């Protein structure tokens, strides 16, 4: 029998998908691809031989469809041998693992819908991008959907809202599910309750996500990584009903290096699941009830610009606020401790802030420098992106603002409340005005709400026609939009490159990159208010060399940070070369702090960073004099995260008015030492353990460029350590650190 060429290619394609790879997985590296949308394309018997072939691990833009946004279909042909069933002890479910798809998908197996993630523009509720979500669809094998030993078609309808589109993150595959895969040791959702400060009560929920009972046992062992000792070991039967859950509870010491190793064993097969979790511990000592004043001690403002300063102070309520030497034009709200008004004349004004309660009184000097510069210390606050993605709303912004105050964070200097992408209307009005969309009915009212609480109002846009989330950008409306921001009371603009690159030549010159930022920088200076200008162009064209010259107060130096250690290391520990570019009024921005509960608009999950990794990120970003922007859901903030974000000695390193960024002074295989000069000749030193073991390290005065006689203080523990001497031995868990201040 002779085969025609298309038929041969067809069988080669099937083999490419079905014949390679490990025997328990069938990789799916190839697909047929077409742009457009047609419901008939899910049909397994459709003749798609004329469709183009494409791989399933890279954006389609990189495979002959540059700049394509909208609908497209992938059709993956796969021969599934009936012997594949024998690769599982439990041949009842087929897993169709598609990895992540940019942005939304609807997936059919031989014409039967097996899953959908995100929403298409026509769907009720409108477009919802879920580009980061893993697609792990399951097919029940009790039906007859699978054609064993024959060609099967997985048809994936994709909608791409902008940027990269389609498959991009790893090769999809088929796998027979094992029953034990229904068991999840959900350490990310484990809850921890501190009993005092030294002990921790943890609850782990084990979830059975399969409709079949699970019979097995669980063992957990609490270990102390500092001593290498096992502290507790416990084993018990663990049986779960179909779709059931079970809980484990135990109490451990709360200190660095405590971790728990879980192991679940399926009784019938002996198959095992193992997970280790590092447990949280508190370093910041409990706040005194005596009044204390925190936050920046210097504030920049331009003459006549509206000025807003919320005095960051703690102590037992009620606190009373007063200010001595309040310059003409300013007034104080003595209940909230908010200074507002404006100063017409250039100069440096020294005020005395006073905060008192039944237990005493604290005072502190605040300098207001009225001149050309703002952002004299790095901005601190909250941004909506990593919690809510483009699903942000006026209600969520107001809730974040009130939580910032109610949680106590504002009392430590966290005072910006910044909307990221997703607020913009779909269209401009007839006269070209931009407004908020249906989730933002009144931008001005939102600004007033924030200002009434002494909080500052941040907004987001792109110099391009569209933002990264495919909302309207400012292109051609720059001045009009900036004046709208001014009317709404905006204090901070994050200006994100995104689709502006569509306007550039192929070469993308430095001048082309500078142009939109130069333009907006000039416009912002014309406004009757101070707007912190935050460039977001991911460090293109070495922005640290020219950001200041276009009027930027900060510039992103990297791509988006994610809540995993690799991302934090790649971004944070690569900042040393740019240190010199940072200074009062202009800061390097390595993106936000990825701690607390995050979700990017999807279901919230606790940060995937371990507690030590979170201590490291906050410490490193403080040393780098980076803008400190958190982005977690504040309504569910836990004791650990709050403790992490309210250490005034750590924050003071970031807010130091000298404004110098740390540089790396030492590096070996595991350890890095970073030093930040502080006001008055002091220095802050971060000693980071990048290795995977609990270790000790000897830091010498020479290494840090410090004095042997100089006294050291542990910033996290707020504890004096004595003189440096010959050197000091610090210990830190894997990915943890010590943060010292001295001279
Ligand atoms: C880019 C930015 C992010 C966020 C999104 C919004 O990815 O780098 O910080 O602003 O756009 O769409």
XYZ file of C-alpha atoms and ligand atoms in Angstrom:
755
model
C 0.000 0.000 0.000
C 1.317 3.386 -0.931
C 0.858 6.366 1.330
C 0.407 9.885 0.056
C 2.834 12.471 1.457
C 0.312 14.296 3.721
C -0.691 10.983 5.256
C 2.951 10.124 5.984
C 3.445 13.505 7.611
C 0.298 12.904 9.612
C 1.647 9.654 11.055
C 5.019 11.256 11.708
C 3.159 13.905 13.673
C 1.321 11.300 15.740
C 4.573 9.522 16.420
C 6.268 12.771 17.399
C 3.637 13.121 20.077
C 3.089 9.524 21.077
C 6.239 7.561 20.596
C 8.875 9.548 22.458
C 9.538 10.072 26.135
C 9.384 8.199 29.401
C 6.974 5.287 29.487
C 4.641 6.758 32.079
C 4.132 10.005 30.158
C 3.270 10.745 26.587
C 4.797 14.120 25.722
C 2.835 16.342 23.358
C 5.480 18.581 21.778
C 3.667 19.285 18.485
C 0.312 20.592 17.366
C -1.534 21.805 14.324
C -2.372 25.466 14.587
C -4.760 27.993 13.070
C -5.663 31.542 14.004
C -9.343 32.460 14.181
C -12.243 30.774 15.909
C -14.663 28.084 14.772
C -16.536 25.658 17.025
C -16.222 22.932 14.354
C -12.476 22.866 15.059
C -13.001 20.752 18.160
C -14.212 17.836 16.003
C -11.667 14.973 16.168
C -12.390 13.999 12.584
C -11.816 17.425 11.095
C -9.292 17.308 8.292
C -6.577 19.645 9.597
C -3.772 18.423 7.378
C -3.502 21.831 5.764
C -2.985 23.519 9.161
C 0.484 24.675 10.095
C 2.566 22.684 12.488
C 3.754 24.397 15.659
C 5.560 23.403 18.835
C 3.860 23.539 22.218
C 6.613 24.970 24.375
C 7.017 28.447 22.885
C 4.721 31.345 22.078
C 3.156 31.201 18.626
C 4.463 34.753 18.085
C 7.926 33.188 17.906
C 6.757 30.635 15.354
C 5.514 32.731 12.484
C 2.644 34.715 14.040
C 4.330 37.919 15.291
C 2.010 40.331 17.094
C -1.081 38.111 16.732
C -3.681 38.634 19.483
C -7.151 37.081 19.623
C -8.459 33.563 19.052
C -6.520 30.573 17.823
C -6.799 26.794 18.008
C -4.229 24.108 18.651
C -5.039 20.556 17.610
C -2.782 17.911 19.126
C -2.971 14.453 17.555
C -1.933 11.600 19.772
C -1.968 7.858 19.452
C -2.645 6.306 22.874
C -1.762 2.622 23.071
C -4.107 0.556 25.262
C -0.970 -0.653 27.076
C -0.704 2.887 28.470
C -3.361 1.903 31.038
C -0.884 -0.469 32.664
C 1.398 2.430 33.610
C -0.870 3.162 36.598
C -2.071 1.061 39.544
C -5.386 2.832 39.150
C -6.292 3.027 35.464
C -9.325 5.230 35.901
C -8.266 8.722 34.927
C -6.205 10.291 32.213
C -4.389 13.515 33.081
C -4.103 15.977 30.236
C -1.373 18.260 31.513
C -1.064 21.333 29.319
C 1.225 23.512 31.470
C 0.384 27.238 31.296
C -1.442 28.890 28.388
C -1.391 32.594 27.616
C -4.126 33.799 28.293
C -7.428 31.823 28.422
C -8.281 28.374 27.034
C -11.106 25.911 26.534
C -9.979 22.339 25.901
C -11.732 19.416 24.169
C -10.726 15.767 24.050
C -12.153 14.089 20.960
C -14.778 16.836 20.878
C -15.731 16.553 24.576
C -14.969 19.576 26.733
C -12.575 18.614 29.530
C -11.602 21.990 30.961
C -11.557 25.731 30.741
C -9.285 28.283 32.448
C -9.844 32.044 32.303
C -12.623 33.742 30.355
C -12.933 34.817 26.723
C -14.099 38.372 25.952
C -17.628 37.186 25.052
C -18.057 35.150 28.239
C -20.278 36.423 31.048
C -18.060 38.592 33.246
C -15.781 39.459 30.307
C -12.179 38.632 29.516
C -10.077 37.148 32.300
C -6.447 36.320 31.625
C -5.076 33.290 33.489
C -1.729 33.078 31.767
C 0.157 31.796 34.805
C -2.293 29.036 35.763
C -1.300 25.413 35.148
C -3.843 23.432 33.137
C -4.072 19.913 34.536
C -7.305 18.534 33.104
C -8.628 15.096 33.975
C -10.607 12.707 31.851
C -12.614 9.942 33.496
C -11.894 6.682 31.634
C -15.219 5.080 32.526
C -16.717 6.656 29.398
C -15.545 5.875 25.885
C -14.008 9.226 24.978
C -10.505 7.850 24.452
C -9.896 5.956 21.209
C -7.335 3.383 22.355
C -4.672 2.450 19.817
C -5.972 5.110 17.464
C -5.590 8.783 16.773
C -7.087 11.114 19.395
C -7.379 14.865 19.102
C -6.942 17.335 21.922
C -8.320 20.625 20.581
C -7.439 23.753 22.520
C -9.269 26.990 21.862
C -7.075 29.870 23.020
C -7.709 33.568 23.491
C -4.658 35.821 23.777
C -5.317 39.350 25.049
C -1.849 40.735 24.229
C 1.872 40.074 24.428
C 2.895 36.424 24.073
C 0.137 33.952 23.165
C -0.592 30.240 23.516
C 1.612 27.553 25.033
C 4.854 28.922 26.473
C 5.882 27.146 29.642
C 7.010 23.556 29.254
C 5.901 20.697 27.070
C 2.396 19.318 27.678
C 1.894 15.600 28.247
C -0.589 12.819 28.970
C -0.293 10.669 32.031
C -2.393 7.983 33.671
C -3.311 9.309 37.096
C -2.233 7.347 40.149
C -4.691 7.274 43.021
C -2.091 8.805 45.348
C -2.001 11.886 43.086
C -5.400 12.770 44.534
C -3.723 13.332 47.923
C -2.364 16.822 48.542
C -0.148 17.648 51.507
C -1.137 21.244 51.202
C 1.699 22.901 53.107
C 1.032 26.205 51.344
C -2.374 26.360 52.984
C -1.155 25.139 56.395
C -2.126 27.552 59.147
C 0.225 28.638 61.903
C -0.736 30.211 65.189
C 1.917 31.634 67.458
C 1.543 30.678 71.118
C 3.355 33.631 72.638
C 6.464 34.268 70.561
C 8.420 31.070 71.149
C 5.981 28.341 70.139
C 3.922 27.616 67.085
C 0.770 25.573 66.602
C 0.500 24.335 63.004
C -2.449 22.716 61.292
C -1.961 20.860 58.031
C -4.998 19.920 55.993
C -4.503 16.842 53.847
C -6.875 16.934 50.898
C -8.185 14.055 48.820
C -9.262 15.566 45.523
C -10.336 12.237 43.973
C -13.786 10.650 44.207
C -12.388 7.496 45.759
C -11.402 6.673 49.330
C -7.718 6.916 50.235
C -6.232 4.490 52.729
C -2.718 5.052 53.991
C -0.546 6.472 56.728
C 1.179 9.752 57.406
C 4.424 10.366 59.192
C 5.767 13.741 60.184
C 9.074 14.626 61.705
C 9.997 18.005 63.190
C 13.676 18.775 62.720
C 15.984 21.488 63.959
C 18.227 22.399 61.037
C 20.545 24.339 63.381
C 21.527 21.232 65.374
C 20.554 18.605 62.816
C 18.427 16.953 65.545
C 15.033 15.371 65.167
C 12.688 16.977 67.710
C 9.522 14.938 67.223
C 8.427 12.064 65.091
C 4.926 10.798 64.727
C 3.166 8.264 62.523
C -0.545 7.595 62.239
C -3.021 5.957 59.884
C -4.643 8.393 57.514
C -7.823 7.350 55.762
C -9.880 9.783 53.775
C -13.328 9.467 52.258
C -13.797 10.306 48.582
C -13.172 14.059 48.189
C -12.521 14.159 51.939
C -9.950 15.931 54.052
C -8.041 15.178 57.206
C -6.113 17.409 59.582
C -2.868 17.126 61.499
C -2.015 19.440 64.349
C 1.188 19.801 66.301
C 3.166 22.301 68.333
C 6.802 23.144 67.688
C 9.366 25.672 68.855
C 9.229 28.898 66.806
C 12.822 29.775 65.966
C 15.077 29.807 62.911
C 15.728 26.412 61.361
C 12.644 24.473 62.471
C 11.185 22.415 59.651
C 8.721 19.598 59.325
C 9.010 16.694 56.901
C 5.755 14.943 55.936
C 5.495 11.559 54.254
C 2.216 9.981 53.132
C 2.192 6.298 52.130
C -0.569 4.594 50.180
C -1.417 1.305 51.917
C -2.194 -0.692 48.786
C 0.724 0.276 46.549
C 3.374 1.519 48.972
C 3.671 4.666 46.862
C 4.794 7.721 48.825
C 4.451 11.474 48.784
C 6.961 13.602 50.698
C 7.073 17.324 51.415
C 9.228 19.448 53.718
C 8.129 22.793 55.066
C 10.159 25.463 56.846
C 8.106 26.842 59.736
C 7.690 30.557 60.444
C 9.207 32.374 63.403
C 9.021 35.940 64.652
C 12.101 38.133 64.793
C 10.654 41.605 65.391
C 10.163 42.067 69.148
C 6.718 43.098 70.364
C 6.034 46.798 69.928
C 6.321 48.936 73.048
C 3.161 50.580 74.363
C 5.113 53.801 74.860
C 4.689 56.250 71.992
C 7.299 55.982 69.234
C 7.658 57.799 65.910
C 8.779 55.945 62.780
C 9.075 56.382 59.027
C 10.950 58.847 56.891
C 12.457 61.847 58.657
C 12.727 63.892 55.490
C 10.115 64.850 52.959
C 10.575 66.544 49.596
C 7.916 68.786 48.073
C 7.768 71.358 45.315
C 6.698 74.928 46.135
C 2.868 75.262 46.361
C 2.267 71.534 45.696
C -0.271 69.902 48.016
C 1.629 68.097 50.734
C 0.402 65.090 52.708
C 2.328 63.392 55.501
C 0.861 60.808 57.787
C 2.937 60.673 60.972
C 3.932 57.040 61.430
C 3.655 56.351 65.145
C 2.935 53.455 67.478
C 1.970 53.153 71.112
C -1.092 52.366 73.153
C -4.203 54.081 71.785
C -5.361 56.753 71.925
C -2.359 58.630 70.535
C -2.354 62.416 70.461
C -0.390 64.248 67.814
C 1.112 67.720 67.868
C 3.695 69.506 65.736
C 5.978 72.354 66.783
C 7.348 74.821 64.197
C 4.628 73.951 61.691
C 5.400 76.141 58.650
C 2.769 78.587 57.412
C 0.453 76.916 54.927
C 0.423 73.541 56.730
C -2.031 72.228 59.256
C -2.259 69.128 61.401
C -5.178 66.777 61.916
C -4.405 66.023 65.580
C -6.591 62.914 65.653
C -5.068 61.049 62.724
C -1.664 62.724 62.821
C -1.869 63.897 59.219
C -0.068 67.049 58.081
C -1.467 68.700 54.953
C -1.424 71.997 53.086
C 1.350 73.485 50.977
C 4.449 75.623 51.363
C 5.019 78.399 48.874
C 8.654 79.223 49.536
C 11.680 77.095 48.838
C 13.834 76.081 51.754
C 14.334 73.460 54.435
C 11.777 73.518 57.237
C 12.467 71.665 60.443
C 9.402 70.585 62.387
C 9.153 68.757 65.676
C 6.672 65.891 65.617
C 5.175 65.024 68.986
C 3.160 61.949 69.827
C 1.848 61.203 73.284
C -0.391 58.808 75.167
C -1.123 57.946 78.785
C 2.331 56.352 79.093
C 4.522 59.131 77.766
C 5.582 61.284 74.877
C 7.898 60.894 71.864
C 9.358 63.623 69.695
C 11.219 63.550 66.431
C 12.483 66.033 63.875
C 11.015 66.048 60.382
C 12.698 68.062 57.629
C 10.524 69.247 54.787
C 12.705 70.225 51.881
C 10.772 72.493 49.526
C 12.601 72.561 46.230
C 12.761 70.553 43.016
C 13.006 67.059 44.403
C 10.426 64.649 45.759
C 10.834 61.018 46.890
C 13.801 61.897 49.109
C 13.437 58.431 50.625
C 12.134 55.368 48.749
C 8.329 55.243 48.488
C 6.651 52.709 50.803
C 3.197 51.331 50.318
C 0.917 48.841 48.684
C 0.229 48.023 45.004
C -2.735 45.998 43.750
C -1.039 43.860 41.078
C 0.217 40.774 42.880
C -2.969 40.302 44.882
C -5.727 41.158 42.432
C -4.221 41.439 38.932
C -6.557 43.205 36.505
C -9.531 42.251 38.715
C -8.820 45.217 40.998
C -11.750 47.475 41.933
C -12.549 50.661 43.815
C -13.946 48.535 46.656
C -10.725 46.471 46.876
C -8.615 49.660 46.862
C -10.644 51.206 49.689
C -10.477 47.963 51.651
C -6.690 47.809 51.151
C -6.412 51.393 52.407
C -8.465 50.798 55.514
C -6.609 47.518 56.171
C -3.293 49.331 55.810
C -4.363 51.494 58.730
C -6.265 48.872 60.760
C -3.422 46.324 60.539
C -0.975 48.897 61.895
C 1.162 48.991 58.740
C 0.516 52.692 58.114
C 1.835 53.337 61.624
C 5.219 52.123 60.365
C 5.327 54.279 57.237
C 3.479 52.213 54.610
C 1.434 54.975 53.021
C 1.060 54.692 49.235
C -2.004 52.861 47.911
C -1.377 52.217 44.218
C -3.792 50.857 41.633
C -1.957 48.821 39.032
C -3.400 47.761 35.672
C -7.126 47.167 35.256
C -8.813 50.452 36.244
C -9.110 51.963 32.745
C -12.328 52.409 30.775
C -12.680 50.499 27.490
C -13.097 53.705 25.505
C -12.379 57.373 25.813
C -15.207 59.901 25.801
C -15.950 61.874 22.623
C -13.467 64.528 23.724
C -10.789 61.949 24.406
C -11.048 61.824 28.202
C -10.098 58.634 30.000
C -12.094 57.436 32.995
C -12.291 54.480 35.298
C -14.174 51.388 34.092
C -17.294 49.916 35.727
C -15.219 48.760 38.696
C -13.965 52.334 39.236
C -17.046 54.564 39.128
C -15.398 57.699 40.516
C -11.618 58.098 40.491
C -11.710 61.482 42.180
C -13.807 60.091 45.038
C -11.283 57.274 45.482
C -8.455 59.815 45.652
C -10.393 61.818 48.252
C -11.040 58.672 50.276
C -7.320 57.891 50.444
C -6.241 61.465 51.129
C -8.786 61.815 53.930
C -6.822 59.066 55.687
C -3.440 60.604 54.995
C -2.639 57.958 52.375
C -1.261 58.665 48.918
C -2.898 57.644 45.671
C -1.011 55.773 42.953
C -2.130 54.936 39.434
C -0.825 52.936 36.460
C -0.697 53.431 32.705
C 1.380 52.763 29.614
C 2.851 55.173 27.070
C 1.577 52.722 24.428
C -1.920 52.408 22.994
C -2.527 49.544 25.421
C -1.252 48.485 28.810
C 0.180 45.026 29.418
C -3.298 43.838 30.470
C -4.765 45.245 27.199
C -6.427 48.229 28.842
C -6.206 51.682 27.296
C -2.802 53.363 27.430
C -1.993 57.054 27.048
C -0.544 57.125 23.515
C -1.568 60.429 21.911
C -3.364 61.553 25.108
C -0.423 62.027 27.450
C -1.150 65.584 28.571
C -4.895 65.032 28.784
C -4.440 61.913 30.939
C -1.864 63.505 33.221
C -4.249 66.382 33.918
C -7.033 63.887 34.624
C -4.710 62.219 37.154
C -4.072 65.610 38.729
C -7.823 66.252 39.062
C -8.248 62.860 40.704
C -5.495 63.640 43.205
C -2.929 61.159 41.933
C 0.430 61.151 43.769
C 2.251 58.327 41.951
C 2.301 57.120 38.341
C 3.687 53.732 37.302
C 4.278 54.047 33.569
C 4.659 50.644 31.932
C 6.295 50.313 28.505
C 4.194 47.391 27.143
C 2.724 48.084 23.707
C 4.729 51.297 23.242
C 7.402 49.132 21.585
C 4.939 48.749 18.652
C 5.699 52.383 17.795
C 9.477 51.833 17.696
C 11.733 50.926 14.813
C 13.102 47.392 14.616
C 16.352 48.621 16.155
C 14.580 50.048 19.242
C 17.082 52.829 19.822
C 17.922 54.461 23.129
C 16.228 57.667 21.959
C 13.051 55.737 21.144
C 13.052 54.232 24.620
C 13.631 57.576 26.300
C 11.086 59.563 24.304
C 7.803 58.571 26.013
C 9.337 58.859 29.471
C 10.895 62.221 28.702
C 7.512 63.444 27.496
C 5.556 62.242 30.507
C 8.309 63.459 32.850
C 7.951 66.969 31.431
C 4.161 66.893 31.623
C 4.174 65.719 35.235
C 6.383 68.675 36.138
C 3.731 71.043 34.735
C 1.041 69.660 37.038
C -0.033 71.571 40.120
C 0.857 68.574 42.312
C 3.818 66.289 42.953
C 3.535 62.958 41.168
C 6.102 60.297 41.945
C 7.152 59.108 38.481
C 7.834 55.362 38.438
C 9.255 53.941 35.208
C 8.375 50.367 34.381
C 10.341 49.290 31.337
C 12.185 46.377 32.924
C 15.650 47.960 32.781
C 15.725 48.351 28.977
C 18.667 50.347 27.626
C 20.292 50.534 31.067
C 17.620 52.862 32.388
C 19.625 53.407 35.591
C 21.956 55.571 33.476
C 19.218 57.920 32.239
C 16.113 57.506 34.394
C 16.940 60.508 36.530
C 17.444 62.718 33.455
C 13.849 62.118 32.308
C 12.503 63.043 35.736
C 11.979 59.521 37.066
C 11.785 58.950 40.794
C 12.322 55.236 40.297
C 12.786 52.746 37.502
C 12.234 49.036 37.376
C 15.563 47.322 36.786
C 14.155 43.894 35.867
C 11.262 41.793 34.646
C 8.430 40.961 37.015
C 9.336 39.320 40.295
C 7.568 36.080 41.232
C 7.090 34.459 44.619
C 9.836 31.902 44.288
C 13.442 31.950 45.481
C 14.959 31.668 41.988
C 13.180 34.852 40.972
C 14.168 36.762 44.112
C 17.786 35.654 43.775
C 17.970 36.480 40.087
C 16.503 39.925 40.598
C 17.667 40.970 44.055
C 21.215 39.698 44.094
C 21.973 41.172 40.647
C 21.402 44.797 41.693
C 24.922 45.634 42.870
C 26.125 47.242 39.603
C 23.329 49.827 39.678
C 23.870 50.929 43.286
C 25.522 54.197 42.276
C 22.432 55.279 40.308
C 20.255 55.323 43.431
C 19.973 58.401 45.594
C 17.452 60.782 47.159
C 14.759 61.410 44.547
C 15.687 58.537 42.196
C 15.709 54.853 43.068
C 16.367 51.476 41.465
C 13.181 49.403 41.614
C 13.619 45.603 41.599
C 9.795 45.185 41.745
C 7.540 44.386 44.677
C 7.883 42.326 47.854
C 6.253 38.977 47.126
C 5.109 37.972 50.590
C 1.815 37.380 52.354
C -1.163 36.088 50.359
C -0.832 36.681 46.620
C -2.720 35.627 43.529
C -2.271 37.991 40.554
C -6.063 37.968 40.241
C -6.391 34.211 40.721
C -7.183 32.422 43.973
C -4.951 33.803 46.697
C -2.162 31.584 47.971
C 0.472 32.184 50.642
C 3.768 33.345 49.165
C 5.813 30.406 47.905
C 8.882 31.904 49.572
C 9.895 30.224 52.821
C 9.891 32.427 55.942
C 13.686 32.776 55.637
C 13.398 33.766 51.990
C 10.886 36.419 52.983
C 13.213 37.789 55.668
C 15.889 37.886 52.985
C 13.750 39.732 50.465
C 12.654 42.420 52.937
C 16.243 42.817 54.157
C 17.823 42.950 50.719
C 15.247 45.395 49.360
C 15.841 47.582 52.430
C 19.578 47.486 51.859
C 19.089 48.288 48.164
C 17.151 51.461 49.064
C 14.450 50.053 46.794
C 10.878 51.296 46.845
C 9.147 49.057 49.384
C 5.880 48.072 47.771
C 3.951 45.155 49.145
C 1.177 43.615 47.079
C -0.458 41.052 49.321
C -4.104 40.760 50.296
C -4.185 42.876 53.437
C -7.558 41.608 54.620
C -5.967 38.213 55.338
C -2.555 39.345 56.618
C -1.176 36.903 59.210
C 0.953 37.426 62.314
C 4.177 36.411 60.580
C 3.747 38.808 57.642
C 2.768 41.662 59.921
C 5.793 41.041 62.099
C 7.972 40.978 58.974
C 6.705 44.360 57.777
C 6.728 46.289 61.033
C 10.351 46.194 62.101
C 11.264 49.879 62.372
C 15.000 49.289 62.533
C 14.886 47.357 59.263
C 12.609 49.947 57.652
C 14.928 52.705 58.867
C 17.748 51.139 56.823
C 15.595 51.542 53.721
C 14.399 55.023 54.643
C 17.842 56.317 55.669
C 18.143 59.866 54.389
C 21.627 59.392 52.933
C 19.842 57.365 50.261
C 22.728 55.107 49.266
C 22.089 51.619 47.926
C 23.988 48.586 49.185
C 26.693 46.905 47.177
C 27.983 43.375 47.385
C 31.372 43.280 49.109
C 31.839 39.527 49.470
C 30.654 36.414 47.706
C 31.513 32.736 47.925
C 29.596 29.646 46.953
C 27.002 30.049 49.714
C 27.384 33.472 51.280
C 27.003 37.045 50.129
C 27.694 40.180 52.160
C 26.049 43.457 51.175
C 26.875 46.811 52.761
C 24.799 49.995 52.731
C 26.315 53.225 54.070
C 23.943 55.055 56.431
C 23.659 58.599 57.671
C 26.214 59.566 60.332
C 28.935 57.159 59.231
C 27.066 53.995 60.201
C 26.609 50.994 57.926
C 24.017 48.296 57.479
C 25.354 44.853 56.604
C 23.342 41.954 55.211
C 24.961 38.529 55.522
C 22.957 36.194 53.282
C 23.096 32.411 53.217
C 22.224 31.431 49.654
C 23.132 27.818 50.337
C 20.695 25.048 51.139
C 21.936 24.219 54.673
C 21.759 25.960 58.042
C 25.284 27.394 58.348
C 27.507 29.816 60.234
C 29.721 32.505 58.737
C 32.477 34.653 60.187
C 32.053 38.286 59.217
C 35.182 40.366 59.767
C 35.325 44.163 60.142
C 37.605 44.327 57.086
C 35.006 42.576 54.951
C 32.361 45.143 55.844
C 34.809 48.079 55.840
C 34.020 48.691 59.487
C 35.823 49.365 62.731
C 36.901 46.610 65.157
C 35.875 48.796 68.049
C 32.515 49.634 66.491
C 29.409 48.341 68.232
C 27.098 46.094 66.253
C 23.359 45.729 66.529
C 21.095 42.992 65.174
C 18.422 44.989 63.327
C 15.767 42.249 63.183
C 16.076 41.320 66.844
C 16.716 44.956 67.887
C 19.535 43.668 70.048
C 23.027 45.009 70.743
C 25.767 42.515 69.939
C 28.826 44.291 71.370
C 32.004 45.310 69.571
C 32.935 43.816 66.203
C 36.374 42.747 67.440
C 38.160 40.158 65.300
C 34.888 39.217 63.708
C 31.429 38.027 64.490
C 29.923 34.633 63.763
C 26.457 34.781 62.323
C 24.225 31.800 61.702
C 21.413 31.597 59.202
C 19.093 28.903 57.882
C 19.060 28.047 54.161
C 18.204 31.248 52.259
C 18.137 33.232 55.497
C 20.340 36.050 56.728
C 21.610 38.288 59.488
C 21.114 42.045 59.235
C 23.513 44.146 61.284
C 23.990 47.851 61.830
C 27.185 49.405 63.155
C 30.039 51.668 62.290
C 3.745 44.401 33.591
C 4.418 44.984 34.819
C 3.715 44.456 36.065
C 2.243 44.854 36.020
C 1.609 44.357 34.728
C 0.209 44.925 34.550
O 3.906 43.026 33.542
O 5.777 44.660 34.843
O 4.325 44.969 37.225
O 2.141 46.244 36.129
O 2.361 44.726 33.591
O -0.413 44.502 33.375
